[in-house]
mmCIF file of C-alpha atoms and ligand atoms in Angstrom:
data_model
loop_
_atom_site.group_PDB
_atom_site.id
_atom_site.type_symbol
_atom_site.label_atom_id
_atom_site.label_comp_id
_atom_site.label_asym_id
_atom_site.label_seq_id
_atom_site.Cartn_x
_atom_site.Cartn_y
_atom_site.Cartn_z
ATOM 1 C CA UNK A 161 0.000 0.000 0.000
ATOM 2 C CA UNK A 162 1.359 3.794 -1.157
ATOM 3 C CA UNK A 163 1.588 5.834 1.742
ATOM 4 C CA UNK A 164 2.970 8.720 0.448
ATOM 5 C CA UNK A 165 3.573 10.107 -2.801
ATOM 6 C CA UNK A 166 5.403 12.818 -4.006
ATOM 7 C CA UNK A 167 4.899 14.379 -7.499
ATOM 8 C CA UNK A 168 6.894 16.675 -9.498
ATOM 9 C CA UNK A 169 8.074 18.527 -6.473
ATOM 10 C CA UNK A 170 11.147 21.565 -7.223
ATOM 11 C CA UNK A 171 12.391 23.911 -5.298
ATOM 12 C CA UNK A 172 14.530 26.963 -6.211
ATOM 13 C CA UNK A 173 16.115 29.172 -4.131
ATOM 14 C CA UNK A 174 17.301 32.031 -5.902
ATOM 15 C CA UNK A 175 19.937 30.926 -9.060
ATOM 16 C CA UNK A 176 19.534 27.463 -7.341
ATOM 17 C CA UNK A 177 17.877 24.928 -8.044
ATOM 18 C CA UNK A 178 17.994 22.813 -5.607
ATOM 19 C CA UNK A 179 15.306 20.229 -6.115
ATOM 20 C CA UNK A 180 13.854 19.893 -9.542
ATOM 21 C CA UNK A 181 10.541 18.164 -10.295
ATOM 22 C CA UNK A 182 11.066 15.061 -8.104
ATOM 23 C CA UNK A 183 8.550 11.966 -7.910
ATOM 24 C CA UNK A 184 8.430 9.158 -6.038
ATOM 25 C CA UNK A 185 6.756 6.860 -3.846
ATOM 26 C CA UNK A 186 7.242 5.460 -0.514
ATOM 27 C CA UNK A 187 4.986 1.922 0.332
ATOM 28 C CA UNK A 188 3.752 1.708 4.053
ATOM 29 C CA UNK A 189 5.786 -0.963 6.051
ATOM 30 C CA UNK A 190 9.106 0.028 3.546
ATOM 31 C CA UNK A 191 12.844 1.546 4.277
ATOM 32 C CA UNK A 192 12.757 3.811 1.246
ATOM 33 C CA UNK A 193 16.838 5.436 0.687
ATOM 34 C CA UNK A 194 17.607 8.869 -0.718
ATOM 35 C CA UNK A 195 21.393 8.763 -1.468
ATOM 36 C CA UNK A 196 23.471 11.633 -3.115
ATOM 37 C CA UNK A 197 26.395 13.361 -2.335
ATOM 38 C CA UNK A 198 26.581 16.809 -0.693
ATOM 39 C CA UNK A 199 23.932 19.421 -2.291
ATOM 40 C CA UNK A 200 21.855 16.577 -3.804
ATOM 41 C CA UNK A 201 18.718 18.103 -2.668
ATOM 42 C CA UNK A 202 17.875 15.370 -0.281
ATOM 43 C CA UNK A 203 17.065 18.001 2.955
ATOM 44 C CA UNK A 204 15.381 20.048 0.955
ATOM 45 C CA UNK A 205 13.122 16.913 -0.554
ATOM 46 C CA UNK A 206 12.836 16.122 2.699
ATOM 47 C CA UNK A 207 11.990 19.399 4.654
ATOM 48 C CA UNK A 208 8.827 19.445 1.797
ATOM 49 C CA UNK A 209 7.506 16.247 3.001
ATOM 50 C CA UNK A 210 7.954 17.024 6.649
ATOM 51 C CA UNK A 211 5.944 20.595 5.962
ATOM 52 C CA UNK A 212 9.009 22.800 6.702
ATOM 53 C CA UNK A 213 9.391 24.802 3.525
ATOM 54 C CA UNK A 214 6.591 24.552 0.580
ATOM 55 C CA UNK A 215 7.627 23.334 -2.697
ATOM 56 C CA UNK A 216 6.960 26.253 -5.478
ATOM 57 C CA UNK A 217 5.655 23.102 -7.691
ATOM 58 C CA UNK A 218 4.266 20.360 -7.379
ATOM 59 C CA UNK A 219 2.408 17.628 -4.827
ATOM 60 C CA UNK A 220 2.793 15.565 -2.054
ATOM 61 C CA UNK A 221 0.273 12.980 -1.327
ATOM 62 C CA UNK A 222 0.382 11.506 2.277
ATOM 63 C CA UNK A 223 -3.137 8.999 2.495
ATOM 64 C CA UNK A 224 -4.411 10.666 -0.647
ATOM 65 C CA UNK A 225 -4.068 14.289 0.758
ATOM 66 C CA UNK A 226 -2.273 16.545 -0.731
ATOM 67 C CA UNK A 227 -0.162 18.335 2.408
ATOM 68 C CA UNK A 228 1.030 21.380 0.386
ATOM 69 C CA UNK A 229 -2.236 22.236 1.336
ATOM 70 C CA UNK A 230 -3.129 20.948 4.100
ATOM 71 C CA UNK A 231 -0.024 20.228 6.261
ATOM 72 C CA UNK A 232 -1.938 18.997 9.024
ATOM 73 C CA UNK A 233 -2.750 15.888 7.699
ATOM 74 C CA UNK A 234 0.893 14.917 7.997
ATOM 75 C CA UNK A 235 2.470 16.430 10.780
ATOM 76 C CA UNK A 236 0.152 14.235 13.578
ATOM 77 C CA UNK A 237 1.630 11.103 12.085
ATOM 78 C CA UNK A 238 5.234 12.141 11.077
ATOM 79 C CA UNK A 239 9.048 11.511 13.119
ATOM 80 C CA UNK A 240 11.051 13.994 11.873
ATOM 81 C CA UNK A 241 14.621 13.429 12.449
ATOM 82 C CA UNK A 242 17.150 16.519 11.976
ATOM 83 C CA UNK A 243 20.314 16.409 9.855
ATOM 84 C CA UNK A 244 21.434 19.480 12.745
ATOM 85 C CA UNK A 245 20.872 18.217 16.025
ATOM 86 C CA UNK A 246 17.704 20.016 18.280
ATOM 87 C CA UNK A 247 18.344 19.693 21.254
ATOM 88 C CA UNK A 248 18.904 21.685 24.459
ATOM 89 C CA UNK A 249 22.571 21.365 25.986
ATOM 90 C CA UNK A 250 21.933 22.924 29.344
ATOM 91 C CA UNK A 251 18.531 20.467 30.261
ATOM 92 C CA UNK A 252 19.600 16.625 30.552
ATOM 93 C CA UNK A 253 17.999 14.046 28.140
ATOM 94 C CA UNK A 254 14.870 13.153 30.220
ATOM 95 C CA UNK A 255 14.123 17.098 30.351
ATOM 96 C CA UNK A 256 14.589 17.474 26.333
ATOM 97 C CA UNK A 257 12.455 14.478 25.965
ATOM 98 C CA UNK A 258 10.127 16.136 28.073
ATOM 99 C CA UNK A 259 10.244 18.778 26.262
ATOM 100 C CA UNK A 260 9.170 17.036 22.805
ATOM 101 C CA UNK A 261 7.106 15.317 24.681
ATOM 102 C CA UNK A 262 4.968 17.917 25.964
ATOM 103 C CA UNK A 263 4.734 19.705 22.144
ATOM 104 C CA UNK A 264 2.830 16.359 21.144
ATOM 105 C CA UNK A 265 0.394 16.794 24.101
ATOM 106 C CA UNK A 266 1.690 13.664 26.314
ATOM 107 C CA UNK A 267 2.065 14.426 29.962
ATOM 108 C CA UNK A 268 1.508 12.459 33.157
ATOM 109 C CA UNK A 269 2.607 8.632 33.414
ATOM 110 C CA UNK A 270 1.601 8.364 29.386
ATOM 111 C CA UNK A 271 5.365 10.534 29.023
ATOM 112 C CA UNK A 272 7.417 9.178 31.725
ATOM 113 C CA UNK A 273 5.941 5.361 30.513
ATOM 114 C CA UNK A 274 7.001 6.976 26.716
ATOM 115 C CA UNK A 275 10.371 8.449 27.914
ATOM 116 C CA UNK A 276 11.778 5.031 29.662
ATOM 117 C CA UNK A 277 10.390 3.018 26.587
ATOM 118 C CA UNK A 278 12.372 5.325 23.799
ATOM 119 C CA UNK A 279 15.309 5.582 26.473
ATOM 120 C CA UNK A 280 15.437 2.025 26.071
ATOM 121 C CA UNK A 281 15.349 1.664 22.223
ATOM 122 C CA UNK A 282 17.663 4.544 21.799
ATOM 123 C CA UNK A 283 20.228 3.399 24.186
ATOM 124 C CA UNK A 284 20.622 6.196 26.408
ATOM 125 C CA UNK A 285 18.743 5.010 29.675
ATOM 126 C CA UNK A 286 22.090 5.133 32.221
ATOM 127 C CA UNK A 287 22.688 8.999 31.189
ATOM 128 C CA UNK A 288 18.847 10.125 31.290
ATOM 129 C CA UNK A 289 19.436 12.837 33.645
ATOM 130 C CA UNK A 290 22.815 14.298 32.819
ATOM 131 C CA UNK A 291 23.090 17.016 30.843
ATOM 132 C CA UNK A 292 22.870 16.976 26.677
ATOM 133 C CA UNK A 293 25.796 18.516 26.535
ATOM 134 C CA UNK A 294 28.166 15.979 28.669
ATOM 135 C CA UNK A 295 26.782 13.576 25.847
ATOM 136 C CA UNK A 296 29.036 12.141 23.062
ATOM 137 C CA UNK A 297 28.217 13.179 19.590
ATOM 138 C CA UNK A 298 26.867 9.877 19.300
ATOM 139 C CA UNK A 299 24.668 10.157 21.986
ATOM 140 C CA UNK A 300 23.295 13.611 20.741
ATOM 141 C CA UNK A 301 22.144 11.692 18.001
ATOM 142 C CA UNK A 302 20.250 8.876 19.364
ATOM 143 C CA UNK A 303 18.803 11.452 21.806
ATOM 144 C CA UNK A 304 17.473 13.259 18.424
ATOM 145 C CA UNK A 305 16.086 10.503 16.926
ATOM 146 C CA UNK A 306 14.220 9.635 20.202
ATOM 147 C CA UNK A 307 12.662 12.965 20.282
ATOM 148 C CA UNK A 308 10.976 12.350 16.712
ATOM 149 C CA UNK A 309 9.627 9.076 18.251
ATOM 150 C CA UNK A 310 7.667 10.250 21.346
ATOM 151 C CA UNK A 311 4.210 10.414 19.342
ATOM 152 C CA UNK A 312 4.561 7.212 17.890
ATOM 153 C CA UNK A 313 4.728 8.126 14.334
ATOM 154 C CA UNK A 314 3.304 5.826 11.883
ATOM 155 C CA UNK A 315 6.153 7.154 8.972
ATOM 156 C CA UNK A 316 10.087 8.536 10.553
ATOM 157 C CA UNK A 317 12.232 10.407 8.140
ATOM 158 C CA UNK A 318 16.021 10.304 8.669
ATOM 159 C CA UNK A 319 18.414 13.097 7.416
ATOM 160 C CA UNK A 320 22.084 11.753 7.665
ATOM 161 C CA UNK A 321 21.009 10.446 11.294
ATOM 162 C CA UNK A 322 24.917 8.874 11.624
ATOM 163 C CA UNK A 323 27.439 11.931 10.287
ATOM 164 C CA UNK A 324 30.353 12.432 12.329
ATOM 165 C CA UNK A 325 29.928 9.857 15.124
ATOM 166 C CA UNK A 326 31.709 6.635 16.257
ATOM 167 C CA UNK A 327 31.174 3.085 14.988
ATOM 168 C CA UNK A 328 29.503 1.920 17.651
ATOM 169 C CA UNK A 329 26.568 4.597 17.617
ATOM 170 C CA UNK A 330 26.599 3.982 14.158
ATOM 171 C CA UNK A 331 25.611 0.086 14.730
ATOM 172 C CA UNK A 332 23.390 1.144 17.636
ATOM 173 C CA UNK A 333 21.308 3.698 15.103
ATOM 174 C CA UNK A 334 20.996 1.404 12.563
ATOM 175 C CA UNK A 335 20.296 -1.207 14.315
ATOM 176 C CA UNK A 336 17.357 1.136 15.732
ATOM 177 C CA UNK A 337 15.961 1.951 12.327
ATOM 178 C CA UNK A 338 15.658 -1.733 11.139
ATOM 179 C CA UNK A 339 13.946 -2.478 14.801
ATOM 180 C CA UNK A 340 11.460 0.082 14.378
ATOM 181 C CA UNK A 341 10.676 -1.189 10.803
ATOM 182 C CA UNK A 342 9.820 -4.431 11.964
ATOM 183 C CA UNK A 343 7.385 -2.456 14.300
ATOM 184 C CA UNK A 344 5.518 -1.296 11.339
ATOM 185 C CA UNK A 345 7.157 2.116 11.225
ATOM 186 C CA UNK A 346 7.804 3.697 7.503
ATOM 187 C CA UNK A 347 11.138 5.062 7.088
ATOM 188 C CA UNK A 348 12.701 7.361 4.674
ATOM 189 C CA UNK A 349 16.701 7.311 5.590
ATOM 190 C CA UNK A 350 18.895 9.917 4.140
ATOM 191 C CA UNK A 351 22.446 9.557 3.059
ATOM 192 C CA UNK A 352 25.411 9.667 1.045
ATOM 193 C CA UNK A 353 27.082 6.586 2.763
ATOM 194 C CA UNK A 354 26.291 3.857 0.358
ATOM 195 C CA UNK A 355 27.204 0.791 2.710
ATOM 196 C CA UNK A 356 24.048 2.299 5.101
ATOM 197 C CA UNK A 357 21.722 2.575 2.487
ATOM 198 C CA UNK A 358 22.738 -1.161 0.842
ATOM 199 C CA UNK A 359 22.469 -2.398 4.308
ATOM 200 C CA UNK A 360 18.836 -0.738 5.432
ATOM 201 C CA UNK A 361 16.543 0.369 2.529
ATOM 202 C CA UNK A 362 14.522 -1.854 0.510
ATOM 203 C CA UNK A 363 14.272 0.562 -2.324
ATOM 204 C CA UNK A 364 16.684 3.172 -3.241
ATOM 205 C CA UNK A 365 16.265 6.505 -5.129
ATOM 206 C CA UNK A 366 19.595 7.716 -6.367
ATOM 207 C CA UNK A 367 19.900 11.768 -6.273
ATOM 208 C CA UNK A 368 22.236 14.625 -7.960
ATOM 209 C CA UNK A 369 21.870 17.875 -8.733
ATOM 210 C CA UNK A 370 18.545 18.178 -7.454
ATOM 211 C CA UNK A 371 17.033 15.431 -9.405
ATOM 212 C CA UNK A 372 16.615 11.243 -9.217
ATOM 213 C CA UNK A 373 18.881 9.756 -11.680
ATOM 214 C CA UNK A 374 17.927 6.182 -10.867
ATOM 215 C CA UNK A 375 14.823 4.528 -8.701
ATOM 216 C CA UNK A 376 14.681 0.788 -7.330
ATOM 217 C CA UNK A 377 16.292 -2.114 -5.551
ATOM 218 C CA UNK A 378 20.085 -2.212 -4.672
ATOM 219 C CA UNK A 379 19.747 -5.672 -6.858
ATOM 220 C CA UNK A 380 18.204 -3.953 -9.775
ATOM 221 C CA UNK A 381 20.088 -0.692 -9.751
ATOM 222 C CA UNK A 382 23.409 -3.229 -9.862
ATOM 223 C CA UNK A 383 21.732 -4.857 -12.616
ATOM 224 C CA UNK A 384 20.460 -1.930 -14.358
ATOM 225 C CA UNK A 385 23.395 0.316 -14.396
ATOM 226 C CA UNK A 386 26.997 -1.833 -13.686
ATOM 227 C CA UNK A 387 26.339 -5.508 -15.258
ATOM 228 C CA UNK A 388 30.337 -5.863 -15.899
ATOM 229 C CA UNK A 389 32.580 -7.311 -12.811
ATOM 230 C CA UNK A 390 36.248 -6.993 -12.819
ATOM 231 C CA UNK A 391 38.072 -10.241 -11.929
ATOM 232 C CA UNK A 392 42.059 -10.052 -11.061
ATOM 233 C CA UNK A 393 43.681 -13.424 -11.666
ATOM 234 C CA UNK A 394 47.356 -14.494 -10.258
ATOM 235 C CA UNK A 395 48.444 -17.327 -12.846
ATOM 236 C CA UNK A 396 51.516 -19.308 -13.626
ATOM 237 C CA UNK A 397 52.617 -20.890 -17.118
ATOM 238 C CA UNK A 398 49.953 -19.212 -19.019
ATOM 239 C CA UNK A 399 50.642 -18.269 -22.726
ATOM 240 C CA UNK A 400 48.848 -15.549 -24.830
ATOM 241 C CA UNK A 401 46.667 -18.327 -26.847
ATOM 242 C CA UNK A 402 45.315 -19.063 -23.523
ATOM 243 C CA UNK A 403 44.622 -15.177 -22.798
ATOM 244 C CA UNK A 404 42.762 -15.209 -26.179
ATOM 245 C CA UNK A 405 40.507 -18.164 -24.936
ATOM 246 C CA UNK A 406 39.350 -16.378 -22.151
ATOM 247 C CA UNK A 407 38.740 -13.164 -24.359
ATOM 248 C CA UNK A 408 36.407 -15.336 -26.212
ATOM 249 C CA UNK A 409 34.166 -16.633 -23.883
ATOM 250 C CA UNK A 410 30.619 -15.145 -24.343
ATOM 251 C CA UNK A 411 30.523 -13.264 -21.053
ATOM 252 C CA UNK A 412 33.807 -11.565 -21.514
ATOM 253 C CA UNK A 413 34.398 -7.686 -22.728
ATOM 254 C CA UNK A 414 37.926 -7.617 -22.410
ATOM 255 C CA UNK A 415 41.319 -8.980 -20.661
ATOM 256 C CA UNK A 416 44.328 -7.001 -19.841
ATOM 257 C CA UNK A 417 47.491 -7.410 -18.149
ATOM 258 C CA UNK A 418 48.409 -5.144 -15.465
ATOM 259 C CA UNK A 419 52.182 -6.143 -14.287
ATOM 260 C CA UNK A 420 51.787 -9.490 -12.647
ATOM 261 C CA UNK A 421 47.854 -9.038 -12.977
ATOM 262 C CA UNK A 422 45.365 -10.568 -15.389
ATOM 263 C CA UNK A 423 42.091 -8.568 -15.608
ATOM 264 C CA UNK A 424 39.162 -10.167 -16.981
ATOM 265 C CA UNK A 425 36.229 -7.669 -17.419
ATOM 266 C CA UNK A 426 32.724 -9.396 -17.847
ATOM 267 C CA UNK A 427 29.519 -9.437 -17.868
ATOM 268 C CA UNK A 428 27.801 -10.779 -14.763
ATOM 269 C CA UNK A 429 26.533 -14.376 -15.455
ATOM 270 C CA UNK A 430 26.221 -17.507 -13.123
ATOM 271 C CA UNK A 431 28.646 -19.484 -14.883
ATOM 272 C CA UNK A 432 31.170 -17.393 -15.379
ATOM 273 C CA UNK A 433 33.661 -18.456 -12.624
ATOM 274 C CA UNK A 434 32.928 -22.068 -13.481
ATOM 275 C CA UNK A 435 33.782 -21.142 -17.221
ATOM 276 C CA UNK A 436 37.344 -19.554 -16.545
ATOM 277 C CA UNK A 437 37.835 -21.954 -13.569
ATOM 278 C CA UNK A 438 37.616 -24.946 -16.023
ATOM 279 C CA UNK A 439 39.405 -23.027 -18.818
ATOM 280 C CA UNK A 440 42.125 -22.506 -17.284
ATOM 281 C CA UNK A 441 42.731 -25.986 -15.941
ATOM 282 C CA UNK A 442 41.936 -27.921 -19.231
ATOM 283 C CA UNK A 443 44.927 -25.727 -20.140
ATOM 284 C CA UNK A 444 47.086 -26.681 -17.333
ATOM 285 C CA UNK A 445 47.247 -22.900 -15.826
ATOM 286 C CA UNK A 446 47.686 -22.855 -11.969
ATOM 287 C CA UNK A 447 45.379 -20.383 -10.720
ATOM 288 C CA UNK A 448 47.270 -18.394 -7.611
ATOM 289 C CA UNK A 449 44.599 -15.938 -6.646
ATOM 290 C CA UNK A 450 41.551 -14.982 -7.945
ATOM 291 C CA UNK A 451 39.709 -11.526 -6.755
ATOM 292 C CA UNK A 452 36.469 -10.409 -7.737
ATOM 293 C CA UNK A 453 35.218 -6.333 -7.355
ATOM 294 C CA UNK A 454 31.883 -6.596 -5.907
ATOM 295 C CA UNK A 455 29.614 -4.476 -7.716
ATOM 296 C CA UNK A 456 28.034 -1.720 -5.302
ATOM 297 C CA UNK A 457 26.151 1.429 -5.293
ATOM 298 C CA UNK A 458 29.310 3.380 -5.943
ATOM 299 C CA UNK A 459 29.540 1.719 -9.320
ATOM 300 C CA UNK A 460 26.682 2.742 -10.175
ATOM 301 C CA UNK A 461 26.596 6.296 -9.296
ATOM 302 C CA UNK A 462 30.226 6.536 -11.125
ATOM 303 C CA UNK A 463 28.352 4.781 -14.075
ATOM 304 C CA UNK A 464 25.382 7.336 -14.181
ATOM 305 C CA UNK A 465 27.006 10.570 -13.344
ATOM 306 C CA UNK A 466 30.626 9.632 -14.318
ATOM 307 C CA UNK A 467 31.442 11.137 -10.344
ATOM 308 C CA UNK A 468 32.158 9.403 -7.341
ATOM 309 C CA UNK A 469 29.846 9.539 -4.708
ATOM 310 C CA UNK A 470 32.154 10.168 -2.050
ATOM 311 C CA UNK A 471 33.146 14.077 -0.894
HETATM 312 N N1 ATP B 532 18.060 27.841 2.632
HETATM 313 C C1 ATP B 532 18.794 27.760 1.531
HETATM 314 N N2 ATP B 532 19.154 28.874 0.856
HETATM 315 C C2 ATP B 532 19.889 28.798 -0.276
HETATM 316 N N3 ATP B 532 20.312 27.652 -0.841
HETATM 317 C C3 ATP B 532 19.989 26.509 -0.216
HETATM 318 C C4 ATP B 532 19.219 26.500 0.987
HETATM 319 N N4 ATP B 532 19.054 25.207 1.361
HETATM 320 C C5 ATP B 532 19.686 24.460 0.450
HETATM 321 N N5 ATP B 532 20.251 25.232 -0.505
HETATM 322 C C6 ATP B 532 21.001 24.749 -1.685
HETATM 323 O O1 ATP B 532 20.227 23.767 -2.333
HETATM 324 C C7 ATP B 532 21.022 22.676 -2.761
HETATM 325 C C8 ATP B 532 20.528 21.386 -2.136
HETATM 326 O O2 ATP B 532 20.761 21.420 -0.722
HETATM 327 P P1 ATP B 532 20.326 20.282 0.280
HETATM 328 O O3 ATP B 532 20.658 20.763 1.634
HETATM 329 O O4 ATP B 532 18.924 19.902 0.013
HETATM 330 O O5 ATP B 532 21.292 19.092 -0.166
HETATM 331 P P2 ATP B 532 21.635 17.736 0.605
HETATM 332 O O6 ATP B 532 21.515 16.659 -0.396
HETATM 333 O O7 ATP B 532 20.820 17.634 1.824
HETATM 334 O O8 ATP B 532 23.182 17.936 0.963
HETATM 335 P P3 ATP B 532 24.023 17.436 2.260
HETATM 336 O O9 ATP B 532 24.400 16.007 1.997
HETATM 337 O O10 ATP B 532 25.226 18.331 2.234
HETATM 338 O O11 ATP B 532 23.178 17.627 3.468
HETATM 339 C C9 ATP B 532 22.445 23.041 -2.389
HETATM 340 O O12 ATP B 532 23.077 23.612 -3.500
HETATM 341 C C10 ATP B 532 22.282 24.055 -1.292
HETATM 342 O O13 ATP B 532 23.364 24.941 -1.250
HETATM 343 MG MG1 MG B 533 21.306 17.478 3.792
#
């Protein structure tokens, strides 16, 4: 089931444009990914779904309402999580939560019950009642995402919820995102690490310059847009002829040798380890090491914008 849909939505600010006529979907129950580099557009998508700025074009959909106009509809039954942390340094965690808590109407034993259950699922329970700003960047975080949780949102959006913070908060955040999935919460995660996105998000929408230059799953992006694998062999007593029998196997685009390196570039098929594999021993080639480059997201953005999609 579609629970939100966005349509044609840009965004300009002055000379920039810094979201141009974007559309998409995002199915109830999914972990939908926005990944692009710095400037993308993906806060800006983002702050239009959450009602923070209006788009000067186009619609947003949430339960077949459009929220340009009628923000409302949305706001009840969104988590909005920050890319720059909003929180209070000088109250501890318990107060900020309060805080949040008390801007979605909870009070009484309904918050405190509330506080100690997010506590829990963000990991911050021991250091409640210190002070935000005695907390590790980490820390600040998790305490952010907890505040967008308080009302029990039926659909969380993420902006970069893990810059700048150790590996363990890291783990501890996503691990929070795929638990809260399996809760039935929505999710739209922002990012420009791809390992998070591969690792979380069902779907991915790749973004650039304001636009999305490729929609779908990490499988059929792969498939879709980087097809060829690169495969480094380490041999001994192999002759040219035997180069030129690998060249011609169906899968294969090219082979080059690189020093003491043989690179096979081919097209992804099942049998093409078996194929080489058995080549080269019905040719009495000793194989010393064989490496394959797993194909990843950062393939394909190179492939589609010719860029790499780290800073
Ligand atoms: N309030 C603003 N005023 C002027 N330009 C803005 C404003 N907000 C964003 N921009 C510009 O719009 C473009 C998209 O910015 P946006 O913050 O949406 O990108 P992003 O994908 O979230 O990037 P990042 O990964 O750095 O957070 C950028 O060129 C940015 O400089
Ligand atoms: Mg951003």
């Amino acid at each position: 089931m579609e629970l939100l849909r966005v349509n044609k939505i840009s965004k300009q600010y002055k000379k920039i444009k810094a979201v141009e006529e974007i559309s998409f979907t995002v199915k109830k129950g999914e972990i939908l990914g926005l990944l692009g580099p710095n400037g993308a557009g993906k806060s800006t998508t983002i702050s239009m779904i959450s009602t923070l700025i209006r788009p000067d074009a186009g619609e947003i959909y949430y339960a077949d309402t459009n929220i340009v106009d009628k923000p409302k509809v949305i706001q009840e039954s969104l988590g909005y999580v920050p890319q720059e942390i909003a929180l209070y340094p000088m109250l501890s965690g318990k107060e900020n939560l309060e805080f949040w808590g008390r801007a979605y109407k909870l009070k009484g034993k309904a918050l405190k019950d509330k506080i100690e259950e997010i506590s829990e699922i963000i990991g911050i329970k021991e250091r409640l009642k210190d002070k935000v700003k005695t907390y590790s960047g980490g820390m600040k975080r998790r305490l952010n995402i907890g505040a967008a949780l308080l009302h029990d949102p039926e659909l969380i959006i993420m902006d970069e919820p893990t810059v700048g913070i150790d590996p363990q908060s890291r783990k501890h955040i996503l691990d929070t995102v795929i638990e809260l999935n399996k809760k039935g919460m929505t999710v739209i995660y922002t990012s420009h690490y791809m390992e998070e996105v591969e690792y979380l998000c069902s779907r991915i929408c790749i973004m650039d310059q304001g636009k999305i230059i490729a929609e779908g799953t990490k499988q059929e992006l792969i498939e879709r847009f980087d097809s060829s694998r690169d495969i480094k062999l380490k041999l001994e007593n192999y002759t040219d002829a035997v180069l030129e029998k690998i060249k011609a196997l169906e899968c294969v685009i090219s082979v080059d040798t690189k020093e003491d390196l043989i690179v096979v570039k081919a097209k992804q098929d099942k049998n093409l380890f078996k194929s080489i594999i058995d080549l080269l021993n019905d040719n009495g080639v000793d194989i010393h090491s064989m490496d394959i480059d797993e194909a990843n997201l950062e393939t394909v953005f190179l492939q589609l914008t010719g860029r790499v999609l780290r800073d």
